[in-house]
Amino acid sequence: MNQIRPSTRDAIIEAAFLVFAENPGAALGDVAARAGVGRATLHRHFPGRLELMRALAKIAMAELDHAVAQATADAQSYEEGFRLSLEAIVPLANRQWFLANEGLQVDDEVAKAYRKSRSELCRDIELAKQEGLFDPALPTQWIAETYESLIYAAWSMVRAGDATSNQAADLAWRTFSNGLKGMSK
């Protein structure tokens, strides 16, 4: 059976995810070497670092959206949806790590997609407040920041080898769901 080789562009993208997961400041030459292509070939597909980062950000965000949509398709509540989302997002750490480090403002389209995603997150938080998952007195933006910070913390734990994806997702969920409850008076 013949092994199918990915297109040169796909090979560069996959290599870039791997290289930037290991070293966010890596040079494009490192990406080209990992992809098994010359720098000139890489530059034919991506004239510079910015263009490659744009492509990676778009792919990473699409992968996150797809993973969350699949994981939460049958969720019966927003609480279950948030738990399933964390379980889907945390294993993507290596492919998503650069988003937290490179930034999402590399492209207007990427920034717009992030704002849309953030708006949807805030809407879901408001609905989860109505279910009783979160203290209604907590600002929605605070809860959204907490959620994103817990994802980053989970990814950090996995990258450092201090937790498996499942363990880190569980820790993030437990902190998110229990740490944001209302205080009894």
Tab-separated table of C-alpha atoms in Angstrom:
chain	number	residue	atom	x	y	z
A	1	MET	CA	0.000	0.000	0.000
A	2	ASN	CA	1.322	3.442	-0.923
A	3	GLN	CA	1.631	6.000	1.821
A	4	ILE	CA	-0.157	9.234	1.029
A	5	ARG	CA	2.032	12.306	1.456
A	6	PRO	CA	0.235	15.485	2.503
A	7	SER	CA	0.451	18.472	0.198
A	8	THR	CA	3.469	20.686	0.685
A	9	ARG	CA	1.264	23.401	2.200
A	10	ASP	CA	-0.267	20.900	4.639
A	11	ALA	CA	3.179	19.551	5.531
A	12	ILE	CA	4.354	23.090	6.301
A	13	ILE	CA	1.281	23.784	8.443
A	14	GLU	CA	1.641	20.556	10.425
A	15	ALA	CA	5.351	21.190	10.899
A	16	ALA	CA	4.615	24.737	12.064
A	17	PHE	CA	2.168	23.481	14.689
A	18	LEU	CA	4.825	21.078	15.993
A	19	VAL	CA	7.710	23.553	15.883
A	20	PHE	CA	5.797	26.443	17.476
A	21	ALA	CA	4.411	24.123	20.161
A	22	GLU	CA	8.000	23.334	21.138
A	23	ASN	CA	9.357	26.853	20.665
A	24	PRO	CA	6.971	29.752	19.969
A	25	GLY	CA	9.913	31.904	18.874
A	26	ALA	CA	11.287	29.388	16.376
A	27	ALA	CA	12.506	30.606	13.007
A	28	LEU	CA	10.748	29.827	9.745
A	29	GLY	CA	13.848	27.862	8.768
A	30	ASP	CA	13.044	25.462	11.622
A	31	VAL	CA	9.547	25.017	10.228
A	32	ALA	CA	10.873	24.404	6.727
A	33	ALA	CA	13.362	21.821	8.025
A	34	ARG	CA	10.657	19.986	10.007
A	35	ALA	CA	8.399	19.995	6.928
A	36	GLY	CA	11.199	18.627	4.769
A	37	VAL	CA	11.151	21.600	2.404
A	38	GLY	CA	13.493	24.465	1.658
A	39	ARG	CA	12.931	27.986	2.888
A	40	ALA	CA	12.113	29.115	-0.649
A	41	THR	CA	9.324	26.537	-0.829
A	42	LEU	CA	7.960	27.645	2.522
A	43	HIS	CA	8.018	31.275	1.347
A	44	ARG	CA	6.143	30.393	-1.854
A	45	HIS	CA	3.267	29.218	0.350
A	46	PHE	CA	3.710	31.725	3.183
A	47	PRO	CA	5.681	34.864	2.282
A	48	GLY	CA	6.466	35.568	5.930
A	49	ARG	CA	5.839	34.628	9.538
A	50	LEU	CA	2.684	36.747	9.708
A	51	GLU	CA	1.024	34.875	6.837
A	52	LEU	CA	1.911	31.524	8.387
A	53	MET	CA	0.589	32.661	11.790
A	54	ARG	CA	-2.654	33.808	10.154
A	55	ALA	CA	-3.123	30.405	8.559
A	56	LEU	CA	-2.321	28.589	11.811
A	57	ALA	CA	-4.665	30.783	13.842
A	58	LYS	CA	-7.532	30.230	11.409
A	59	ILE	CA	-6.984	26.464	11.423
A	60	ALA	CA	-6.607	26.304	15.203
A	61	MET	CA	-9.766	28.304	15.824
A	62	ALA	CA	-11.716	26.159	13.344
A	63	GLU	CA	-10.427	23.024	15.105
A	64	LEU	CA	-11.480	24.398	18.491
A	65	ASP	CA	-14.928	25.317	17.203
A	66	HIS	CA	-15.359	21.903	15.603
A	67	ALA	CA	-14.172	20.007	18.699
A	68	VAL	CA	-16.508	21.962	20.990
A	69	ALA	CA	-19.476	21.649	18.617
A	70	GLN	CA	-18.978	17.892	18.364
A	71	ALA	CA	-18.479	17.434	22.099
A	72	THR	CA	-21.498	19.474	23.102
A	73	ALA	CA	-23.965	18.429	20.400
A	74	ASP	CA	-25.993	16.295	22.807
A	75	ALA	CA	-25.432	18.288	26.009
A	76	GLN	CA	-28.579	18.493	28.100
A	77	SER	CA	-27.591	21.649	29.984
A	78	TYR	CA	-25.116	24.492	29.831
A	79	GLU	CA	-23.335	22.954	32.802
A	80	GLU	CA	-22.827	19.737	30.859
A	81	GLY	CA	-21.833	21.756	27.795
A	82	PHE	CA	-19.093	23.617	29.657
A	83	ARG	CA	-17.732	20.370	31.124
A	84	LEU	CA	-17.740	18.660	27.717
A	85	SER	CA	-16.129	21.713	26.134
A	86	LEU	CA	-13.203	21.563	28.545
A	87	GLU	CA	-12.825	17.840	27.901
A	88	ALA	CA	-12.649	18.592	24.156
A	89	ILE	CA	-10.396	21.645	24.321
A	90	VAL	CA	-7.675	20.516	26.725
A	91	PRO	CA	-6.391	17.610	24.562
A	92	LEU	CA	-5.778	20.109	21.749
A	93	ALA	CA	-3.085	21.842	23.803
A	94	ASN	CA	-0.140	21.293	21.486
A	95	ARG	CA	-1.961	22.553	18.413
A	96	GLN	CA	-3.545	25.487	20.210
A	97	TRP	CA	-0.709	26.601	22.484
A	98	PHE	CA	0.657	29.154	20.062
A	99	LEU	CA	-2.682	31.033	20.085
A	100	ALA	CA	-2.112	31.963	23.712
A	101	ASN	CA	1.474	32.971	23.035
A	102	GLU	CA	1.363	34.471	19.552
A	103	GLY	CA	-1.872	36.340	20.042
A	104	LEU	CA	-5.093	36.398	18.131
A	105	GLN	CA	-4.661	39.825	16.614
A	106	VAL	CA	-2.542	38.612	13.687
A	107	ASP	CA	-5.372	39.197	11.256
A	108	ASP	CA	-8.664	41.098	11.163
A	109	GLU	CA	-10.526	37.918	10.227
A	110	VAL	CA	-8.954	36.007	13.124
A	111	ALA	CA	-9.694	38.843	15.549
A	112	LYS	CA	-13.295	38.968	14.316
A	113	ALA	CA	-13.658	35.186	14.765
A	114	TYR	CA	-12.262	35.473	18.302
A	115	ARG	CA	-14.700	38.274	19.167
A	116	LYS	CA	-17.575	36.156	17.827
A	117	SER	CA	-16.416	33.161	19.852
A	118	ARG	CA	-16.058	35.327	22.964
A	119	SER	CA	-19.554	36.733	22.433
A	120	GLU	CA	-20.964	33.202	22.180
A	121	LEU	CA	-19.085	32.231	25.345
A	122	CYS	CA	-20.592	35.193	27.201
A	123	ARG	CA	-24.066	34.295	25.946
A	124	ASP	CA	-23.605	30.727	27.185
A	125	ILE	CA	-22.365	32.003	30.537
A	126	GLU	CA	-25.496	34.140	30.903
A	127	LEU	CA	-27.656	31.085	30.183
A	128	ALA	CA	-25.599	28.979	32.595
A	129	LYS	CA	-26.180	31.626	35.269
A	130	GLN	CA	-29.911	31.102	34.755
A	131	GLU	CA	-29.366	27.357	35.335
A	132	GLY	CA	-27.593	28.139	38.595
A	133	LEU	CA	-24.105	27.104	37.496
A	134	PHE	CA	-22.596	30.500	38.340
A	135	ASP	CA	-23.243	33.196	40.888
A	136	PRO	CA	-25.450	35.690	39.015
A	137	ALA	CA	-23.688	38.562	40.807
A	138	LEU	CA	-20.369	37.715	39.118
A	139	PRO	CA	-19.730	39.736	35.966
A	140	THR	CA	-19.999	37.617	32.828
A	141	GLN	CA	-16.683	38.971	31.533
A	142	TRP	CA	-14.996	37.800	34.750
A	143	ILE	CA	-16.359	34.296	34.276
A	144	ALA	CA	-15.247	34.297	30.619
A	145	GLU	CA	-11.726	35.404	31.614
A	146	THR	CA	-11.664	32.699	34.277
A	147	TYR	CA	-12.726	30.051	31.752
A	148	GLU	CA	-10.037	31.055	29.270
A	149	SER	CA	-7.418	31.259	32.026
A	150	LEU	CA	-8.326	27.768	33.225
A	151	ILE	CA	-7.894	26.447	29.690
A	152	TYR	CA	-4.452	28.039	29.578
A	153	ALA	CA	-3.619	26.591	33.004
A	154	ALA	CA	-4.766	23.140	31.901
A	155	TRP	CA	-2.691	23.373	28.733
A	156	SER	CA	0.317	24.449	30.818
A	157	MET	CA	-0.086	21.462	33.150
A	158	VAL	CA	-0.273	19.060	30.213
A	159	ARG	CA	2.717	20.626	28.433
A	160	ALA	CA	4.791	20.453	31.629
A	161	GLY	CA	3.884	16.796	32.104
A	162	ASP	CA	2.210	17.544	35.429
A	163	ALA	CA	-1.167	16.156	34.333
A	164	THR	CA	-2.729	14.185	31.542
A	165	SER	CA	-5.288	15.900	29.333
A	166	ASN	CA	-8.081	14.159	31.207
A	167	GLN	CA	-6.679	15.137	34.602
A	168	ALA	CA	-6.159	18.747	33.569
A	169	ALA	CA	-9.653	18.977	32.058
A	170	ASP	CA	-11.108	17.573	35.281
A	171	LEU	CA	-9.144	20.053	37.414
A	172	ALA	CA	-10.243	22.930	35.188
A	173	TRP	CA	-13.863	21.783	35.354
A	174	ARG	CA	-13.834	21.338	39.122
A	175	THR	CA	-12.323	24.786	39.613
A	176	PHE	CA	-14.657	26.395	37.096
A	177	SER	CA	-17.856	24.807	38.340
A	178	ASN	CA	-17.170	24.897	42.084
A	179	GLY	CA	-15.084	28.034	42.389
A	180	LEU	CA	-17.670	30.304	40.815
A	181	LYS	CA	-20.697	29.323	42.862
A	182	GLY	CA	-22.408	31.856	45.054
A	183	MET	CA	-21.225	32.206	48.603
A	184	SER	CA	-23.757	31.166	51.246
A	185	LYS	CA	-24.418	33.894	53.762
